[in-house]
N, CA and C atoms as an extended XYZ file, in Angstrom:
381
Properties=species:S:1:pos:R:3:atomname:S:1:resname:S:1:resid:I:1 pbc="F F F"
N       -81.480       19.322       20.717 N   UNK     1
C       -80.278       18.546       20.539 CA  UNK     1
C       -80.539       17.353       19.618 C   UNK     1
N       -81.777       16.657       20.023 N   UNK     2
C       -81.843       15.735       18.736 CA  UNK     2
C       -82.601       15.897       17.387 C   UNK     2
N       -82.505       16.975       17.549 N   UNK     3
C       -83.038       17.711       15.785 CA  UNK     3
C       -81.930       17.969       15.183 C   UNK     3
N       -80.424       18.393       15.805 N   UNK     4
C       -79.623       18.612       15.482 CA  UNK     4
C       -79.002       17.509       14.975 C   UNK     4
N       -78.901       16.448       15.935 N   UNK     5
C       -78.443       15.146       15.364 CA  UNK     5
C       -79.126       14.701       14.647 C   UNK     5
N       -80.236       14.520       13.882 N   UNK     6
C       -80.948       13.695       12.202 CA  UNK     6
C       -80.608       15.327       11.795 C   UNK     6
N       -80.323       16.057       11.828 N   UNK     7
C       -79.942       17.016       10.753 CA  UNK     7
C       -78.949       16.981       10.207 C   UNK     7
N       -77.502       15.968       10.698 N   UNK     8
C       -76.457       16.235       10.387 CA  UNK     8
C       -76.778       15.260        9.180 C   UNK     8
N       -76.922       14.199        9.444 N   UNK     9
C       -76.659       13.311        8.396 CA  UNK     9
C       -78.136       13.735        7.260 C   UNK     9
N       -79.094       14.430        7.282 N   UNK    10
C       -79.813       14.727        6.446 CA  UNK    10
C       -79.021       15.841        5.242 C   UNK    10
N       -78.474       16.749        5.808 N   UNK    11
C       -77.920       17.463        5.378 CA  UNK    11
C       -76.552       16.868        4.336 C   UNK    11
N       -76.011       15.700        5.024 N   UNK    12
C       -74.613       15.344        4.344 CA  UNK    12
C       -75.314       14.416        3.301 C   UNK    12
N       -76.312       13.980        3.295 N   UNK    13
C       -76.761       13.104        2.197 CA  UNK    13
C       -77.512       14.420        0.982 C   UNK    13
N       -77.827       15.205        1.711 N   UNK    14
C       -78.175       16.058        0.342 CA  UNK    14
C       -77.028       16.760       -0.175 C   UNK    14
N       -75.985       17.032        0.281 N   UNK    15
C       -74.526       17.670       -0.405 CA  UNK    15
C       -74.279       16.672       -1.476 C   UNK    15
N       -74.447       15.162       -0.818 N   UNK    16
C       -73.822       14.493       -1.667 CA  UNK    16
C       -74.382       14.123       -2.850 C   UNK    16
N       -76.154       14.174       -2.718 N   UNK    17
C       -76.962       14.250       -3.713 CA  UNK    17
C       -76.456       15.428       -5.005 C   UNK    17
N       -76.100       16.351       -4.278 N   UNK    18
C       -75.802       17.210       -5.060 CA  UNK    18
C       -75.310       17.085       -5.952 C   UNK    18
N       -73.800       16.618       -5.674 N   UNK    19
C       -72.549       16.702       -6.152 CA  UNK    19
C       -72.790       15.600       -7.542 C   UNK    19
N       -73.448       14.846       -6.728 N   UNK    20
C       -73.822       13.553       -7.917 CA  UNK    20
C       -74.811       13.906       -9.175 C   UNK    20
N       -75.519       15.457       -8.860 N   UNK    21
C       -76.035       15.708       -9.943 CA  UNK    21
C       -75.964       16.620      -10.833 C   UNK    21
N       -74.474       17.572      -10.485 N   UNK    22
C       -73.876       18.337      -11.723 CA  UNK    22
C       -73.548       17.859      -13.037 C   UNK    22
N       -73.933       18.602      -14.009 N   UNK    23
C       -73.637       18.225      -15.560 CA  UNK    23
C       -72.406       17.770      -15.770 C   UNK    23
N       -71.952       17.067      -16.404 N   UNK    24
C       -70.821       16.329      -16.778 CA  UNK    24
C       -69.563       17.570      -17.431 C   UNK    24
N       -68.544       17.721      -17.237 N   UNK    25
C       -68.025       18.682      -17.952 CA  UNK    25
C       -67.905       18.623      -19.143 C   UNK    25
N       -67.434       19.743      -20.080 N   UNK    26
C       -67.586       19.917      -21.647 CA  UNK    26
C       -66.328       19.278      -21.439 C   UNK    26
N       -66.441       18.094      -23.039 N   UNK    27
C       -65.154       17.300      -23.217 CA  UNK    27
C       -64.437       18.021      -23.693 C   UNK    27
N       -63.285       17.730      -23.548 N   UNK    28
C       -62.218       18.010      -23.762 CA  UNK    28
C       -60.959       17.591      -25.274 C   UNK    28
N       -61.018       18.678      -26.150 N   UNK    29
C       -60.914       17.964      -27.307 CA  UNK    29
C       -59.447       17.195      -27.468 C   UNK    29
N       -59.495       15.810      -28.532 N   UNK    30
C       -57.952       15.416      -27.912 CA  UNK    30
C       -56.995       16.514      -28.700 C   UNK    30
N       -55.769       16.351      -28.653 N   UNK    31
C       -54.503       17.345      -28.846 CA  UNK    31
C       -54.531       16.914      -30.267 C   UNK    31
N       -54.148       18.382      -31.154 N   UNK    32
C       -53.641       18.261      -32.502 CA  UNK    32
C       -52.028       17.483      -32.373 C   UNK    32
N       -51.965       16.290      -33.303 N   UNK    33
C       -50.925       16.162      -33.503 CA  UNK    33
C       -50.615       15.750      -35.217 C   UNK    33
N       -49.558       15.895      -35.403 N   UNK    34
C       -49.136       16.393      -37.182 CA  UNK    34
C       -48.749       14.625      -36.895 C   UNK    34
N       -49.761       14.394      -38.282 N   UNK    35
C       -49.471       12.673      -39.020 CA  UNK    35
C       -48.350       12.781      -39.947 C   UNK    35
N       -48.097       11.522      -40.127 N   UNK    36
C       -46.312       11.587      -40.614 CA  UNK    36
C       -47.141       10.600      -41.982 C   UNK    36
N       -46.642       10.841      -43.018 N   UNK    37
C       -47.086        9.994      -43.980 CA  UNK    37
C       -47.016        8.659      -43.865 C   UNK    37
N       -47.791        7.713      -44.087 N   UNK    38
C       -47.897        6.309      -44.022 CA  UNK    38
C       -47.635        5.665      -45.520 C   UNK    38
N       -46.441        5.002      -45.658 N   UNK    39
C       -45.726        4.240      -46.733 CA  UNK    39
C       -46.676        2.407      -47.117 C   UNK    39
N       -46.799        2.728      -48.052 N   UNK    40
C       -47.350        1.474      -48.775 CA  UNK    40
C       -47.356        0.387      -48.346 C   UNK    40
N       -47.535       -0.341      -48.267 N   UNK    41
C       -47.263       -1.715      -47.216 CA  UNK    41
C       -46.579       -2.546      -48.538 C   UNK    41
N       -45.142       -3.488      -48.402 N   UNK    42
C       -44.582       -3.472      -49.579 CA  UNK    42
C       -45.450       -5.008      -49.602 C   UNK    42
N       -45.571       -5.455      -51.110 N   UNK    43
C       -46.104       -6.588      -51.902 CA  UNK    43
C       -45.645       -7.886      -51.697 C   UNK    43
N       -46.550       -8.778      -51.148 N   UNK    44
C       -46.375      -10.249      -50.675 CA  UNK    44
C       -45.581      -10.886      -51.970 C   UNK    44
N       -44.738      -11.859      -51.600 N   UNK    45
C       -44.230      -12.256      -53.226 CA  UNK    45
C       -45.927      -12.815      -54.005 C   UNK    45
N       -45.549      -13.231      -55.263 N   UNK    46
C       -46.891      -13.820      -55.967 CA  UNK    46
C       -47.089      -14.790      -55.624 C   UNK    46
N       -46.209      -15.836      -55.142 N   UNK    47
C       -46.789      -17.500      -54.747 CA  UNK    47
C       -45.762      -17.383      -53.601 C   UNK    47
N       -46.855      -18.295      -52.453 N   UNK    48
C       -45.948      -18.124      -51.168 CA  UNK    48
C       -46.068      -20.023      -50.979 C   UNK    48
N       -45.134      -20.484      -50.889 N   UNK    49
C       -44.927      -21.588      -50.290 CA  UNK    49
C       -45.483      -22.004      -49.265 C   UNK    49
N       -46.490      -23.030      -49.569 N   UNK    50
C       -47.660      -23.514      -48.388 CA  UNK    50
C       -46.771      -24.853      -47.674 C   UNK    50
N       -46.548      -24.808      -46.709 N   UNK    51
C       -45.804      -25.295      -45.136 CA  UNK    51
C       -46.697      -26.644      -45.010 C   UNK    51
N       -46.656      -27.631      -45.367 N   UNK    52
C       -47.603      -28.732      -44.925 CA  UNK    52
C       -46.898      -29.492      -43.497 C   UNK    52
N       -47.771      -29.614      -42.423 N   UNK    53
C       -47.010      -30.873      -41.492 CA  UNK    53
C       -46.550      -31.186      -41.870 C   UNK    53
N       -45.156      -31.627      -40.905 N   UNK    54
C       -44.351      -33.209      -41.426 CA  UNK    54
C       -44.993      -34.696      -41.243 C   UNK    54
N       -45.438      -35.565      -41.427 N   UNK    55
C       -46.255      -36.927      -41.352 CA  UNK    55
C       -45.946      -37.075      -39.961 C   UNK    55
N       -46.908      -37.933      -39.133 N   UNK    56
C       -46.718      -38.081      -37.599 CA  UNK    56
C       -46.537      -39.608      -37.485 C   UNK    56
N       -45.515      -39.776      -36.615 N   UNK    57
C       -44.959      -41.039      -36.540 CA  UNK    57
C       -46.157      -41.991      -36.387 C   UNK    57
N       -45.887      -43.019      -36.157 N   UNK    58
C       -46.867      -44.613      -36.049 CA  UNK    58
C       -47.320      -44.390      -34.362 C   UNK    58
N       -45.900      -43.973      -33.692 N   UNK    59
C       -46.619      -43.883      -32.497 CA  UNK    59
C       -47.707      -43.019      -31.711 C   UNK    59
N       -47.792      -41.974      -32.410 N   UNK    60
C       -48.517      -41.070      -31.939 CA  UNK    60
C       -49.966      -41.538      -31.551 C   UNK    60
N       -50.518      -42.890      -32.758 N   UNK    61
C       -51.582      -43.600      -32.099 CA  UNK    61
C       -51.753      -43.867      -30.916 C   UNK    61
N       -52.953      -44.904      -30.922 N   UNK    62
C       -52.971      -45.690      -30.010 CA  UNK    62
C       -52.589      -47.112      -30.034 C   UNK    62
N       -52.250      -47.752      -28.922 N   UNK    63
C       -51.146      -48.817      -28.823 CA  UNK    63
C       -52.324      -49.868      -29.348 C   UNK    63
N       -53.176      -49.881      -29.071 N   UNK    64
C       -54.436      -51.128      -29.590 CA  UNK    64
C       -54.207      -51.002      -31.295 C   UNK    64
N       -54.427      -49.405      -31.488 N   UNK    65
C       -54.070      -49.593      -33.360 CA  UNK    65
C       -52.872      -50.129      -34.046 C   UNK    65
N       -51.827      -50.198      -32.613 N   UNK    66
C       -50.456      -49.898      -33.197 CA  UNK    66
C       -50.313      -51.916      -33.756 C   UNK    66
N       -50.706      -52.590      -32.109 N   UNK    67
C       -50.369      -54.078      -32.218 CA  UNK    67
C       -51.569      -54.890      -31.869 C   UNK    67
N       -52.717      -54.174      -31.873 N   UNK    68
C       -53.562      -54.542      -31.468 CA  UNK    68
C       -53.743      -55.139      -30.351 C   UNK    68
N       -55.478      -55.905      -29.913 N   UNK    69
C       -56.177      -55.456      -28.988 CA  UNK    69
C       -55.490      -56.578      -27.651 C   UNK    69
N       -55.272      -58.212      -28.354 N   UNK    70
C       -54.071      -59.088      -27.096 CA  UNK    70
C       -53.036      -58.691      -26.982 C   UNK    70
N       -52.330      -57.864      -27.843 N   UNK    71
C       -50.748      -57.366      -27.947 CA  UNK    71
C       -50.528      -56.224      -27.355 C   UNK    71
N       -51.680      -55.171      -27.204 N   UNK    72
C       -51.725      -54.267      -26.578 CA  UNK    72
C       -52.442      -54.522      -24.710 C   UNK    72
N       -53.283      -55.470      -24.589 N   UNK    73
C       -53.696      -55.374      -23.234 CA  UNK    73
C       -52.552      -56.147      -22.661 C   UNK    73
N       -51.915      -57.418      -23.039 N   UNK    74
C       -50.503      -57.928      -22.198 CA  UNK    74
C       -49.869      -56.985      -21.997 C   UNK    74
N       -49.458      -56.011      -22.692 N   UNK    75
C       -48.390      -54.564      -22.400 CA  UNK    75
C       -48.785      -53.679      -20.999 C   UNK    75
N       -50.185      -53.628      -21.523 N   UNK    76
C       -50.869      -52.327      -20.399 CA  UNK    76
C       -50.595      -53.448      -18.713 C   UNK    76
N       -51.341      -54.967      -18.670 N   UNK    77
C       -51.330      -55.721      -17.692 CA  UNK    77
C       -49.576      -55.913      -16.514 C   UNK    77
N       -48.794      -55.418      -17.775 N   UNK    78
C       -47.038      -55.472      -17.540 CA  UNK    78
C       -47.078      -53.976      -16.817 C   UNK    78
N       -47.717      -53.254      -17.671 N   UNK    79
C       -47.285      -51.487      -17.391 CA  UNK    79
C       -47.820      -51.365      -15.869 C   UNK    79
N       -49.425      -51.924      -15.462 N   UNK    80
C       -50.028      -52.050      -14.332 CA  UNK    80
C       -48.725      -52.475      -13.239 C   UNK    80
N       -48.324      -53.716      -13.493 N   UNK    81
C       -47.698      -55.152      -12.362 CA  UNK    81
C       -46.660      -53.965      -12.083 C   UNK    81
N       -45.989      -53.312      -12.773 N   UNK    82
C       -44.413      -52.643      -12.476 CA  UNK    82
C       -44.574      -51.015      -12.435 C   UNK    82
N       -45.450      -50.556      -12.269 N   UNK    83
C       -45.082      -48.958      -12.590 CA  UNK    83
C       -45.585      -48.747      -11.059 C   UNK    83
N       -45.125      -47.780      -10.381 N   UNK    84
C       -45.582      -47.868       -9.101 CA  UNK    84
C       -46.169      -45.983       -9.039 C   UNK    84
N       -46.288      -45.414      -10.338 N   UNK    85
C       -46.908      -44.785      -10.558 CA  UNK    85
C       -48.756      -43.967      -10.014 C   UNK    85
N       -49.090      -43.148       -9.718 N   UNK    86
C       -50.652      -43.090       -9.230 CA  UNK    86
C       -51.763      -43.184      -10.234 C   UNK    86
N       -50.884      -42.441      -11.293 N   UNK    87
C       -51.969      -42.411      -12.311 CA  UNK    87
C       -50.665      -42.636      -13.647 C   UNK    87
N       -50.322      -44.019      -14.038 N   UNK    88
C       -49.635      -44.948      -15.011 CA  UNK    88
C       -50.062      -44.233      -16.435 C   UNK    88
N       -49.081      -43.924      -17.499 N   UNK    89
C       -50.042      -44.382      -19.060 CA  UNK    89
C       -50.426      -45.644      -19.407 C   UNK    89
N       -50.447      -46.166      -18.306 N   UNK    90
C       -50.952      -47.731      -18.753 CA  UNK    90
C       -52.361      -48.282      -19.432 C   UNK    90
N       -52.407      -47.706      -20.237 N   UNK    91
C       -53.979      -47.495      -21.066 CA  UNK    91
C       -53.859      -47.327      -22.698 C   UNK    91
N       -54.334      -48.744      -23.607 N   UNK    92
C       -54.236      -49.217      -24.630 CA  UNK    92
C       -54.472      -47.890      -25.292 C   UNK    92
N       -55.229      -46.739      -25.357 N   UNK    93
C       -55.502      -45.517      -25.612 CA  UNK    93
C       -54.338      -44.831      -26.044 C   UNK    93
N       -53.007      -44.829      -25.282 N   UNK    94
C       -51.954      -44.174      -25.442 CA  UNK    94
C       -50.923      -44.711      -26.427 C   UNK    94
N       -50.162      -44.645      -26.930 N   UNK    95
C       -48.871      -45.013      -27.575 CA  UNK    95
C       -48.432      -46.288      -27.317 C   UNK    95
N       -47.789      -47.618      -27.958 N   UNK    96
C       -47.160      -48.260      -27.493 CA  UNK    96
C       -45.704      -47.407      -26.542 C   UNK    96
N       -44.925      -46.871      -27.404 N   UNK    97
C       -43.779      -46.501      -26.826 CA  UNK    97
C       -44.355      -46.004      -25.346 C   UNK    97
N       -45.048      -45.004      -25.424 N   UNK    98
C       -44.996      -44.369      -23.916 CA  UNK    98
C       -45.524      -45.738      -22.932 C   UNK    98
N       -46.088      -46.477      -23.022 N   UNK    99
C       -46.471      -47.797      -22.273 CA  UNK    99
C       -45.265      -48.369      -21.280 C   UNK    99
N       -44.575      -48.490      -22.853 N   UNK   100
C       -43.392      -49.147      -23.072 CA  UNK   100
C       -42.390      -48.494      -22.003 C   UNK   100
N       -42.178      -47.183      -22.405 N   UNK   101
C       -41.370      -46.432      -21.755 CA  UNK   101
C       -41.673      -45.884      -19.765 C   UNK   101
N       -42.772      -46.413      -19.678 N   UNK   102
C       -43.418      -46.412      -18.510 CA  UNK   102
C       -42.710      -47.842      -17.794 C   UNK   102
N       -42.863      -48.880      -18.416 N   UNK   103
C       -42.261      -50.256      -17.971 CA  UNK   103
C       -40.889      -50.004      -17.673 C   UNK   103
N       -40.353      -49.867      -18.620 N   UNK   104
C       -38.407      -49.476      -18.992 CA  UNK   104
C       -38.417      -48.753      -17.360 C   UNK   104
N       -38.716      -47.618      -17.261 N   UNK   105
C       -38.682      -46.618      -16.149 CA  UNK   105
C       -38.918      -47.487      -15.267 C   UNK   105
N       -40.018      -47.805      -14.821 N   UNK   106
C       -40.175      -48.251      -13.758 CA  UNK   106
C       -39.486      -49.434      -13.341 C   UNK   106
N       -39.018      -50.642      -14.165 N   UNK   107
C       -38.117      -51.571      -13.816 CA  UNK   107
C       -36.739      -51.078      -13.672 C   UNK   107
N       -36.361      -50.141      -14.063 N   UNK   108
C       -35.109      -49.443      -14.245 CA  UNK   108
C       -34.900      -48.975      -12.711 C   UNK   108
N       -36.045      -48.822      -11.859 N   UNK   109
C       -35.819      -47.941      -10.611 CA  UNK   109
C       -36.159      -49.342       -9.520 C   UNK   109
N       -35.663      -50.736       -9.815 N   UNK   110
C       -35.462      -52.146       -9.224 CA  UNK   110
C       -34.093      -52.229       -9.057 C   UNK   110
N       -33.433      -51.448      -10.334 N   UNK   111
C       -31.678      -51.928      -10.462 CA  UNK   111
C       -31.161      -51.967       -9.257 C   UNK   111
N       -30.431      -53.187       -8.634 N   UNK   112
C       -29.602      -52.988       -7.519 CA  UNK   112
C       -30.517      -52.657       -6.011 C   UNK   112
N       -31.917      -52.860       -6.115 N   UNK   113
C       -32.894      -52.530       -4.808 CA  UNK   113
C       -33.499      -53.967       -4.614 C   UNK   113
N       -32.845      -55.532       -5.255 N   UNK   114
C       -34.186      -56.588       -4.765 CA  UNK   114
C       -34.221      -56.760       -5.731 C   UNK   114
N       -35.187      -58.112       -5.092 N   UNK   115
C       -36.020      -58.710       -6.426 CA  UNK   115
C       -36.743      -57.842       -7.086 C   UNK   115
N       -36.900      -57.599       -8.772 N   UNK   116
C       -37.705      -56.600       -9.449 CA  UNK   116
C       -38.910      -57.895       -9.524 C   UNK   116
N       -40.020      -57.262       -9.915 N   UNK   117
C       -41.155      -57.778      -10.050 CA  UNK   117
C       -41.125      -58.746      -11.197 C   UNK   117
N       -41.674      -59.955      -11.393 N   UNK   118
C       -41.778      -60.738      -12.371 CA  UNK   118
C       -41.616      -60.304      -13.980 C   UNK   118
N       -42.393      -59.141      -13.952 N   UNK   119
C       -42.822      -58.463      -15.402 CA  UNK   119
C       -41.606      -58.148      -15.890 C   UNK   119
N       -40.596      -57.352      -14.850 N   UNK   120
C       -39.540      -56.568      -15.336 CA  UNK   120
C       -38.227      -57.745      -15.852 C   UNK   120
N       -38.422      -58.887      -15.592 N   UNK   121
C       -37.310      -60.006      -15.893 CA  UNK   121
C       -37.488      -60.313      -17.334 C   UNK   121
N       -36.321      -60.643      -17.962 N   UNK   122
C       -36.185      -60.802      -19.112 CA  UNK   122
C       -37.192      -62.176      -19.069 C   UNK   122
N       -38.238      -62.425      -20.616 N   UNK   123
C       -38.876      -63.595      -21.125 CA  UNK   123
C       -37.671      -64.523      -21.241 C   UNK   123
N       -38.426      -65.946      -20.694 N   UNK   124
C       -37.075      -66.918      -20.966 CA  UNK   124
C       -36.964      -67.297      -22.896 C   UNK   124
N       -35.878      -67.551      -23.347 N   UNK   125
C       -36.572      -68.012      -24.906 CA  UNK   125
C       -37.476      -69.055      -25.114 C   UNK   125
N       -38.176      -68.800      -25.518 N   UNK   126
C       -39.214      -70.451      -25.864 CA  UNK   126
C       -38.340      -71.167      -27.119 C   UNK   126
N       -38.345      -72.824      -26.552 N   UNK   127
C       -37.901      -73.847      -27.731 CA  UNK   127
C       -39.114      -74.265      -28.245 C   UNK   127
């Protein structure tokens, strides 16, 4: 009885040996099919009009290049005080406008809620 049982699985591992070592079959050739004539590929004009960028605005800099390095850190120090943001563009690195537009926003969301924060109040005029 237990010759019978290590025989079973001796036996099923050599079938499978087997199977794994017949010759591959003869390929199989692909199907004739009738080509249709292939037409010329028609002619690029002679001069093709080269596409240059359009120039990139001033802002696309950075706000330190834009107004430089006191004109730009008072902005970012404003963008900090009022944006209640996690992660602010408040970083001389970026654009004035987007700075800018970070402040705007964020004092904009004071309207009618309270006192807005110092930053967001209009400068008094200097005499």
């Amino acid at each position: 009885m237990r010759l019978a049982f290590l025989a079973a699985p001796v036996v099923a591992l050599a079938a499978l040996t087997a199977a794994c070592n017949q010759s591959d079959p003869a390929p199989v050739p692909p199907p004739e099919t009738a080509t249709a004539p292939v037409e010329a590929p028609a002619q690029p004009p002679a001069e093709v009009p080269v596409q240059t960028p359009a120039a990139t605005p001033a802002s696309s800099g950075s706000c330190l290049d834009e107004i430089g390095q006191e004109a730009a850190t008072r902005l970012v120090e404003q963008c900090r005080a009022v944006s209640p943001a996690t992660r602010p563009p408040c970083n001389t690195a970026n654009p004035c406008a987007m700075i800018q537009g970070e402040i705007d926003r964020s004092c904009a969301l004071w309207e009618g809620q309270g006192d807005a924060p110092e930053e967001c109040r209009p400068a008094a005029p200097q005499t």
